[in-house]
Amino acid sequence: MPQRRFEHTPAGRAREVLLLAITCALTAAAWHVGVITLRGRILGRLTWTSDALPWMAPVAYVTLFLLLALPLALLVRFVHRRGAMAASLFILLSVAGFSMLMLVPRVEPIALSILALGLAVSLTRILAASDAAWRGVRLLMALSSAACLLLAGESIAHRLLAASGGSAVADDDAPNVLLVILDTVREANLSVYGYERETTPALQRLADDGMTFTHAIAPSSWTLPSHASMFTGRPARDLDAFWRVPWNSPDTTLAERLRERGYATGGFVANLLYTHREVGLARGFDRYQDFVRSPRQFLGSTVIGQLPWLNILLFNDSTAKREVGILGSAWRLPRAAITARKHAAQVTDEFLDWQGGLDGQPFFAFLNYFDAHTPYDVAPEFEGRFGGGESQVDRYDGAIASIDAQLGRLFDELRRRGVLKRTLVIVTADHGEQFGEHGLVEHGNSLYGQVLRVPLILRLPGRVPAGVRIDAAVSTTDIGATIFDAIDAAKSPGAHPAFRGRSLLAATMDSLQATQPLFAWVSQNSSALPGGPNQLGAMEAI
């Protein structure tokens, strides 16, 4: 095959390197977004990625490849040897091949790397020998650009369609509803429930003004079915909420029903594993904020940015270290995309910013705080406060205290705005946590009390009695029915179709005795932490 002469001018060689870099970037981005779209939209699998990926990935890939290409362009501009040009093209093609092939599932990274290098060698030879190949590069850049634009446009249209709601106007006297879910917070470690460490002074003040349930049972021991049960009023066992697929039940959700009533609806979540938009919990919300827009999120929109070793190097991230420990490889992509943790302060800020712009419209807000989930994020002011901060329980308690401080700030600001007095506040948790009890750790692997006993506190001046403690067992599945009871307190019975469940607002010990049994359920998870009883099958508790 006759040898093609690379561009003979220094500037021409540099332009070819930059052209190939942009083409590689856009092709890798289109492939990346296409694979994720295929897995999520068509195959119905969880991908654990932000809905910003379709527009963020092309920008991130182009940025990454240009940073790589600029020194290479300078090299070929000032070094006139053929080998410098060939080496530059080889490097760009190797990175592009690696970025695309790493998305192939269940293949060892070393095998994919060898394949990427082999393809880069072949493509470099073709580019060195054929003018037609460079015309193909330009055509590929145009096609990849069109594919990126198409995928980004489809994603934006899908999100706008999902956010479209009703045009009803809420009643003037309709109370606001604030549902706060403390991810992975068990009742046993809260001072408001008698724990010896003062972890929850803000919750104690809330409880003094409201109703505290001392035996609240979560419908499941992990996040997605527990949230879905609270959002629908249905037992977790009746919902299609599993570990690797989105929740896609036809049931009307709490947010959808309240939006139909004229409520502004907002969700502000920090659990980016099982409460982000993709899992199905965002239905009915006008505003739903999950992933953090940050440099780390931007870098993580590329395959290179998801490598655990790079995250450890750049961010010293405990989640990335954990992935390396579990997977045994710093080069293997994690199942769930590594992203920046979203702390309690940011969740609080996002909600307050949104609420401040509602101009008095009644709202339903759902807040998910994630700091008490492994690896237990402790705010600087609470570092070492409990037991020196050495043990897992010390850090867990510090994380709970960190969340509580943000709840105190949240309630104080709503009080200052004059909003708290007409807001039904519900604070609960999706599940608890285990620290060696029954030989188990963490959650999602059993139905013991450590993962099912959760806090439940209600406050609404004039409707909820202050300082009352209810000792009867209740389920957080009844939160939806309780909310609608508060909204329709002034209406005649039967004015609206009842939300599933029973209201807990007028609860007394006698009224809650001798009722239907409470159920909790957890699906099988063969990949759970070792020793979990549900490795063998789904479990149910009564």
Coordinates of C-alpha atoms in Angstrom, one line a residue, residues 91-482:
I91 CA -2.3 7.9 21.5
L92 CA -5.6 9.5 20.6
L93 CA -7.0 6.4 18.9
S94 CA -6.0 4.2 21.9
V95 CA -7.8 6.5 24.4
A96 CA -10.9 6.6 22.2
G97 CA -10.9 2.8 21.8
F98 CA -10.4 2.2 25.5
S99 CA -13.2 4.7 26.3
M100 CA -15.6 2.9 24.0
L101 CA -14.6 -0.7 24.7
M102 CA -14.7 -0.3 28.5
L103 CA -18.5 -0.1 28.2
V104 CA -18.6 -3.7 27.0
P105 CA -19.9 -5.7 30.0
R106 CA -18.3 -8.7 31.7
V107 CA -15.0 -8.5 29.9
E108 CA -11.7 -8.0 31.9
P109 CA -10.2 -4.5 31.5
I110 CA -6.8 -5.8 30.5
A111 CA -8.4 -7.7 27.6
L112 CA -10.3 -4.6 26.5
S113 CA -7.1 -2.5 26.8
I114 CA -5.1 -4.9 24.6
L115 CA -7.9 -4.8 22.0
A116 CA -8.0 -1.0 22.1
L117 CA -4.2 -0.9 21.4
G118 CA -4.5 -3.3 18.6
L119 CA -7.3 -1.3 16.9
A120 CA -5.3 1.9 17.4
V121 CA -2.3 0.4 15.6
S122 CA -4.4 -0.7 12.6
L123 CA -6.3 2.7 12.4
T124 CA -3.0 4.6 12.6
R125 CA -1.7 2.7 9.7
I126 CA -4.8 3.3 7.7
L127 CA -4.7 7.1 8.4
A128 CA -1.0 7.1 7.4
A129 CA -1.8 5.4 4.0
S130 CA -5.0 6.9 2.8
D131 CA -6.3 10.3 2.0
A132 CA -9.8 8.8 1.8
A133 CA -9.5 7.8 5.5
W134 CA -9.1 11.4 6.5
R135 CA -12.3 12.2 4.5
G136 CA -13.9 9.5 6.6
V137 CA -12.7 11.2 9.7
R138 CA -14.5 14.4 8.7
L139 CA -17.6 12.4 7.9
L140 CA -17.5 10.6 11.2
M141 CA -17.1 13.8 13.1
A142 CA -20.3 15.2 11.4
L143 CA -22.3 12.0 12.1
S144 CA -21.1 11.9 15.7
S145 CA -22.0 15.5 16.2
A146 CA -25.5 14.8 14.9
A147 CA -25.9 11.8 17.1
C148 CA -24.9 13.8 20.2
L149 CA -27.4 16.5 19.4
L150 CA -30.1 14.0 18.8
L151 CA -29.5 12.1 22.0
A152 CA -29.3 15.3 24.0
G153 CA -32.5 16.7 22.5
E154 CA -34.4 13.4 23.2
S155 CA -33.3 13.5 26.8
I156 CA -34.4 17.1 27.3
A157 CA -37.8 16.4 25.7
H158 CA -38.2 13.3 27.8
R159 CA -37.6 15.3 31.0
L160 CA -39.9 18.2 30.0
L161 CA -42.7 15.7 29.2
A162 CA -42.2 14.0 32.6
A163 CA -42.3 17.4 34.4
S164 CA -45.6 18.6 32.8
G165 CA -48.4 18.7 35.4
G166 CA -51.9 19.8 36.0
S167 CA -53.2 23.4 36.2
A168 CA -55.4 23.1 39.3
V169 CA -55.2 25.8 42.0
A170 CA -54.8 24.6 45.6
D171 CA -57.2 25.8 48.3
D172 CA -56.2 29.0 50.1
D173 CA -56.1 27.2 53.4
A174 CA -54.3 24.1 52.1
P175 CA -51.3 23.3 54.4
N176 CA -47.8 22.8 53.0
V177 CA -46.4 19.3 53.2
L178 CA -42.7 18.7 54.0
L179 CA -41.7 15.0 53.9
V180 CA -38.2 14.5 55.2
I181 CA -36.7 11.0 54.8
L182 CA -33.4 10.3 56.7
D183 CA -31.7 7.7 54.7
T184 CA -30.4 4.7 56.7
V185 CA -31.3 6.3 60.1
R186 CA -32.5 3.8 62.7
E187 CA -34.6 4.8 65.7
A188 CA -32.1 3.3 68.2
N189 CA -29.4 5.9 67.7
L190 CA -31.6 9.0 68.1
S191 CA -31.6 10.9 71.4
V192 CA -35.2 11.9 70.7
Y193 CA -35.9 8.2 71.3
G194 CA -33.8 8.0 74.4
Y195 CA -30.3 7.3 73.0
E196 CA -27.7 8.3 75.5
R197 CA -25.7 10.4 72.9
E198 CA -27.3 13.7 72.0
T199 CA -27.6 13.2 68.3
T200 CA -30.9 14.9 67.6
P201 CA -31.6 18.1 69.5
A202 CA -33.5 19.6 66.5
L203 CA -35.7 16.6 66.2
Q204 CA -36.4 16.8 69.9
R205 CA -37.7 20.3 69.5
L206 CA -39.9 19.2 66.6
A207 CA -41.2 16.3 68.7
D208 CA -42.0 18.6 71.6
D209 CA -44.4 20.5 69.2
G210 CA -45.8 17.4 67.6
M211 CA -46.6 13.7 67.7
T212 CA -43.8 11.0 68.0
F213 CA -44.4 7.4 67.1
T214 CA -42.1 5.1 69.1
H215 CA -42.8 1.9 67.1
A216 CA -42.7 2.9 63.5
I217 CA -42.0 0.1 61.0
A218 CA -40.4 0.6 57.6
P219 CA -42.0 -1.4 54.7
S220 CA -38.5 -2.7 53.6
S221 CA -34.9 -2.7 54.7
W222 CA -33.6 -0.8 51.7
T223 CA -34.3 2.4 49.9
L224 CA -36.3 1.9 46.7
P225 CA -39.2 -0.3 47.9
S226 CA -39.4 1.7 51.1
H227 CA -39.7 5.0 49.3
A228 CA -42.1 3.6 46.7
S229 CA -44.3 2.2 49.5
M230 CA -44.5 5.6 51.2
F231 CA -45.2 7.3 47.9
T232 CA -48.1 4.9 46.9
G233 CA -49.5 3.6 50.2
R234 CA -49.0 0.0 49.0
P235 CA -47.0 -2.6 50.8
A236 CA -43.5 -3.0 49.4
R237 CA -44.1 -6.7 48.5
D238 CA -46.8 -5.5 46.0
L239 CA -44.4 -3.2 44.2
D240 CA -42.0 -3.9 41.4
A241 CA -39.0 -2.3 43.1
F242 CA -35.9 -4.4 42.7
W243 CA -32.1 -3.9 42.9
R244 CA -31.2 -3.5 39.2
V245 CA -34.3 -2.2 37.5
P246 CA -36.3 1.0 37.9
W247 CA -39.5 1.1 39.7
N248 CA -42.2 1.4 37.1
S249 CA -45.5 0.8 38.8
P250 CA -48.7 2.2 37.3
D251 CA -49.8 3.4 40.8
T252 CA -50.4 7.1 41.1
T253 CA -47.9 8.6 43.4
L254 CA -48.3 11.1 46.3
A255 CA -46.5 13.8 44.3
E256 CA -48.8 13.2 41.2
R257 CA -51.9 13.4 43.4
L258 CA -50.8 16.6 45.1
R259 CA -49.8 18.2 41.9
E260 CA -53.3 17.5 40.6
R261 CA -54.5 19.5 43.7
G262 CA -52.5 22.5 42.7
Y263 CA -49.5 22.0 44.9
A264 CA -46.0 22.9 43.7
T265 CA -44.0 19.7 44.0
G266 CA -40.3 19.5 44.6
G267 CA -37.9 16.6 45.3
F268 CA -34.4 17.2 46.7
V269 CA -32.5 14.0 47.1
A270 CA -29.0 13.0 48.1
N271 CA -29.2 9.2 47.6
L272 CA -27.8 8.9 44.1
L273 CA -28.1 5.1 44.1
Y274 CA -31.8 4.6 44.6
T275 CA -33.6 8.0 44.8
H276 CA -32.3 9.7 41.7
R277 CA -34.6 10.5 38.8
E278 CA -33.9 7.2 36.9
V279 CA -35.3 4.9 39.5
G280 CA -38.9 6.2 39.1
L281 CA -39.5 8.2 42.2
A282 CA -39.4 11.6 40.4
R283 CA -42.9 11.1 38.9
G284 CA -45.2 14.0 39.8
F285 CA -42.4 16.5 40.8
D286 CA -42.2 19.9 39.1
R287 CA -38.6 20.2 40.3
Y288 CA -36.4 17.1 41.1
Q289 CA -32.8 17.8 42.0
D290 CA -30.5 14.8 42.3
F291 CA -27.0 14.8 40.9
V292 CA -24.7 17.6 41.8
R293 CA -23.4 19.8 39.0
S294 CA -19.7 19.8 39.8
P295 CA -16.3 19.3 38.2
R296 CA -16.4 15.8 39.5
Q297 CA -19.7 15.1 37.9
F298 CA -18.4 16.7 34.6
L299 CA -15.3 14.4 34.7
G300 CA -17.5 11.4 35.6
S301 CA -19.4 11.9 32.4
T302 CA -16.5 10.1 30.6
V303 CA -15.3 6.6 31.0
I304 CA -11.9 7.8 32.0
G305 CA -13.4 9.9 34.8
Q306 CA -15.2 6.8 36.2
L307 CA -12.0 4.8 36.8
P308 CA -11.7 4.1 40.5
W309 CA -7.9 4.8 40.6
L310 CA -8.3 8.2 39.1
N311 CA -11.1 9.1 41.6
I312 CA -8.9 8.0 44.4
L313 CA -6.0 10.0 43.0
L314 CA -7.9 13.2 42.4
F315 CA -10.5 13.1 45.2
N316 CA -9.2 10.6 47.8
D317 CA -12.7 9.3 47.7
S318 CA -13.8 6.6 50.1
T319 CA -16.5 5.4 47.7
A320 CA -13.9 4.8 45.0
K321 CA -11.7 3.0 47.5
R322 CA -14.6 0.8 48.4
E323 CA -15.2 0.0 44.7
V324 CA -11.6 -1.0 44.4
G325 CA -11.9 -3.2 47.4
I326 CA -15.1 -4.9 46.2
L327 CA -14.1 -5.3 42.6
G328 CA -10.5 -6.0 43.1
S329 CA -9.5 -3.8 40.2
A330 CA -8.8 -0.1 40.0
W331 CA -9.5 -0.2 36.3
R332 CA -12.9 -1.8 36.2
L333 CA -15.8 0.6 35.9
P334 CA -18.1 0.5 39.0
R335 CA -21.7 -0.7 38.6
A336 CA -23.0 2.6 39.8
A337 CA -21.3 5.7 38.5
I338 CA -18.9 7.3 41.0
T339 CA -20.1 10.8 41.7
A340 CA -19.7 13.5 44.3
R341 CA -21.5 12.9 47.6
K342 CA -24.4 15.3 48.2
H343 CA -24.3 16.5 51.8
A344 CA -27.2 17.6 54.0
A345 CA -26.3 21.3 53.7
Q346 CA -26.8 21.2 49.9
V347 CA -30.1 19.4 50.2
T348 CA -31.3 22.1 52.6
D349 CA -30.1 24.9 50.4
E350 CA -31.7 23.5 47.3
F351 CA -35.1 23.2 49.0
L352 CA -34.9 26.7 50.6
D353 CA -34.0 28.3 47.2
W354 CA -36.9 26.6 45.5
Q355 CA -39.4 27.3 48.3
G356 CA -38.4 31.0 48.4
G357 CA -39.5 31.4 44.8
L358 CA -43.0 29.9 45.1
D359 CA -44.7 33.2 46.0
G360 CA -47.0 31.6 48.6
Q361 CA -48.1 28.7 46.5
P362 CA -48.7 25.6 48.7
F363 CA -46.0 23.0 48.3
F364 CA -45.2 19.4 48.7
A365 CA -41.5 18.9 49.2
F366 CA -39.6 15.6 49.6
L367 CA -36.1 15.8 51.1
N368 CA -33.8 12.8 51.3
Y369 CA -30.7 13.2 53.5
F370 CA -27.9 10.6 52.8
D371 CA -25.1 11.5 55.2
A372 CA -25.8 8.6 57.6
H373 CA -25.4 6.0 54.8
T374 CA -22.0 4.3 54.5
P375 CA -19.3 5.6 54.6
Y376 CA -21.1 8.0 57.1
D377 CA -20.3 11.6 56.3
V378 CA -19.6 13.7 59.3
A379 CA -19.7 17.5 59.1
P380 CA -16.4 19.1 60.3
E381 CA -18.0 20.5 63.5
F382 CA -19.1 17.0 64.6
E383 CA -15.8 15.2 63.8
G384 CA -14.8 13.2 66.9
R385 CA -17.7 14.4 69.0
F386 CA -18.9 10.9 69.8
G387 CA -16.4 8.3 71.2
G388 CA -13.5 10.0 69.4
G389 CA -14.9 9.2 66.0
E390 CA -13.0 6.0 65.7
S391 CA -15.6 3.3 65.3
Q392 CA -18.3 2.9 62.7
V393 CA -21.0 3.7 65.3
D394 CA -19.1 6.9 66.3
R395 CA -19.1 8.1 62.7
Y396 CA -22.7 7.0 62.2
D397 CA -23.8 9.1 65.2
G398 CA -21.7 12.0 64.0
A399 CA -23.5 11.8 60.6
I400 CA -26.9 11.8 62.2
A401 CA -25.9 14.8 64.3
S402 CA -24.8 16.5 61.1
I403 CA -28.2 15.9 59.5
D404 CA -30.0 17.1 62.6
A405 CA -28.1 20.4 62.6
Q406 CA -29.3 21.0 59.0
L407 CA -32.8 20.1 60.0
G408 CA -32.6 22.7 62.8
R409 CA -31.4 25.3 60.2
L410 CA -34.2 24.2 57.8
F411 CA -37.0 24.6 60.5
D412 CA -35.6 27.9 61.8
E413 CA -35.6 29.4 58.3
L414 CA -39.1 28.2 57.5
R415 CA -40.2 29.7 60.9
R416 CA -38.5 33.0 60.0
R417 CA -40.4 33.0 56.6
G418 CA -43.7 32.4 58.4
V419 CA -44.1 29.1 56.6
L420 CA -43.6 26.5 59.3
K421 CA -46.8 27.3 61.2
R422 CA -48.9 26.2 58.2
T423 CA -46.7 23.2 57.2
L424 CA -47.3 19.5 57.9
V425 CA -43.8 18.3 58.7
I426 CA -43.2 14.5 58.6
V427 CA -39.7 13.2 59.5
T428 CA -39.0 9.5 59.1
A429 CA -36.4 7.1 57.6
D430 CA -36.5 4.6 54.8
H431 CA -34.8 1.9 56.9
G432 CA -32.2 1.5 59.6
E433 CA -28.7 0.0 59.8
Q434 CA -26.9 -3.0 61.4
F435 CA -23.6 -2.9 63.2
G436 CA -22.9 -6.5 63.9
E437 CA -26.2 -7.5 65.4
H438 CA -27.1 -11.0 64.3
G439 CA -23.7 -11.1 62.6
L440 CA -24.8 -8.6 60.0
V441 CA -23.8 -5.1 58.9
E442 CA -25.4 -2.4 56.9
H443 CA -28.9 -3.0 55.5
G444 CA -31.0 -4.6 52.7
N445 CA -30.0 -8.1 53.7
S446 CA -32.5 -8.9 56.6
L447 CA -35.7 -7.9 58.3
Y448 CA -34.4 -7.5 61.8
G449 CA -35.5 -4.7 64.1
Q450 CA -32.3 -2.8 63.5
V451 CA -33.3 -2.2 59.9
L452 CA -37.0 -1.8 60.3
R453 CA -37.5 0.4 63.4
V454 CA -37.3 4.0 62.2
P455 CA -38.2 7.4 63.5
L456 CA -41.6 9.0 62.7
I457 CA -42.5 12.5 63.9
L458 CA -45.4 14.7 62.8
R459 CA -46.0 18.4 63.4
L460 CA -48.8 20.6 62.2
P461 CA -50.0 23.4 64.6
G462 CA -53.7 23.2 65.3
R463 CA -54.0 19.7 63.8
V464 CA -51.4 17.6 65.5
P465 CA -51.3 17.5 69.3
A466 CA -48.1 18.7 70.8
G467 CA -45.8 16.5 72.9
V468 CA -47.8 13.3 72.3
R469 CA -46.0 9.9 72.0
I470 CA -47.8 6.9 70.4
D471 CA -46.5 3.5 71.4
A472 CA -48.6 1.3 69.1
A473 CA -46.9 -0.1 66.0
V474 CA -47.5 1.8 62.8
S475 CA -46.2 1.6 59.3
T476 CA -44.7 4.4 57.3
T477 CA -46.7 3.1 54.4
D478 CA -49.6 5.2 55.9
I479 CA -47.8 8.5 55.4
G480 CA -49.7 9.3 52.2
A481 CA -53.1 8.7 53.8
T482 CA -52.0 10.9 56.7

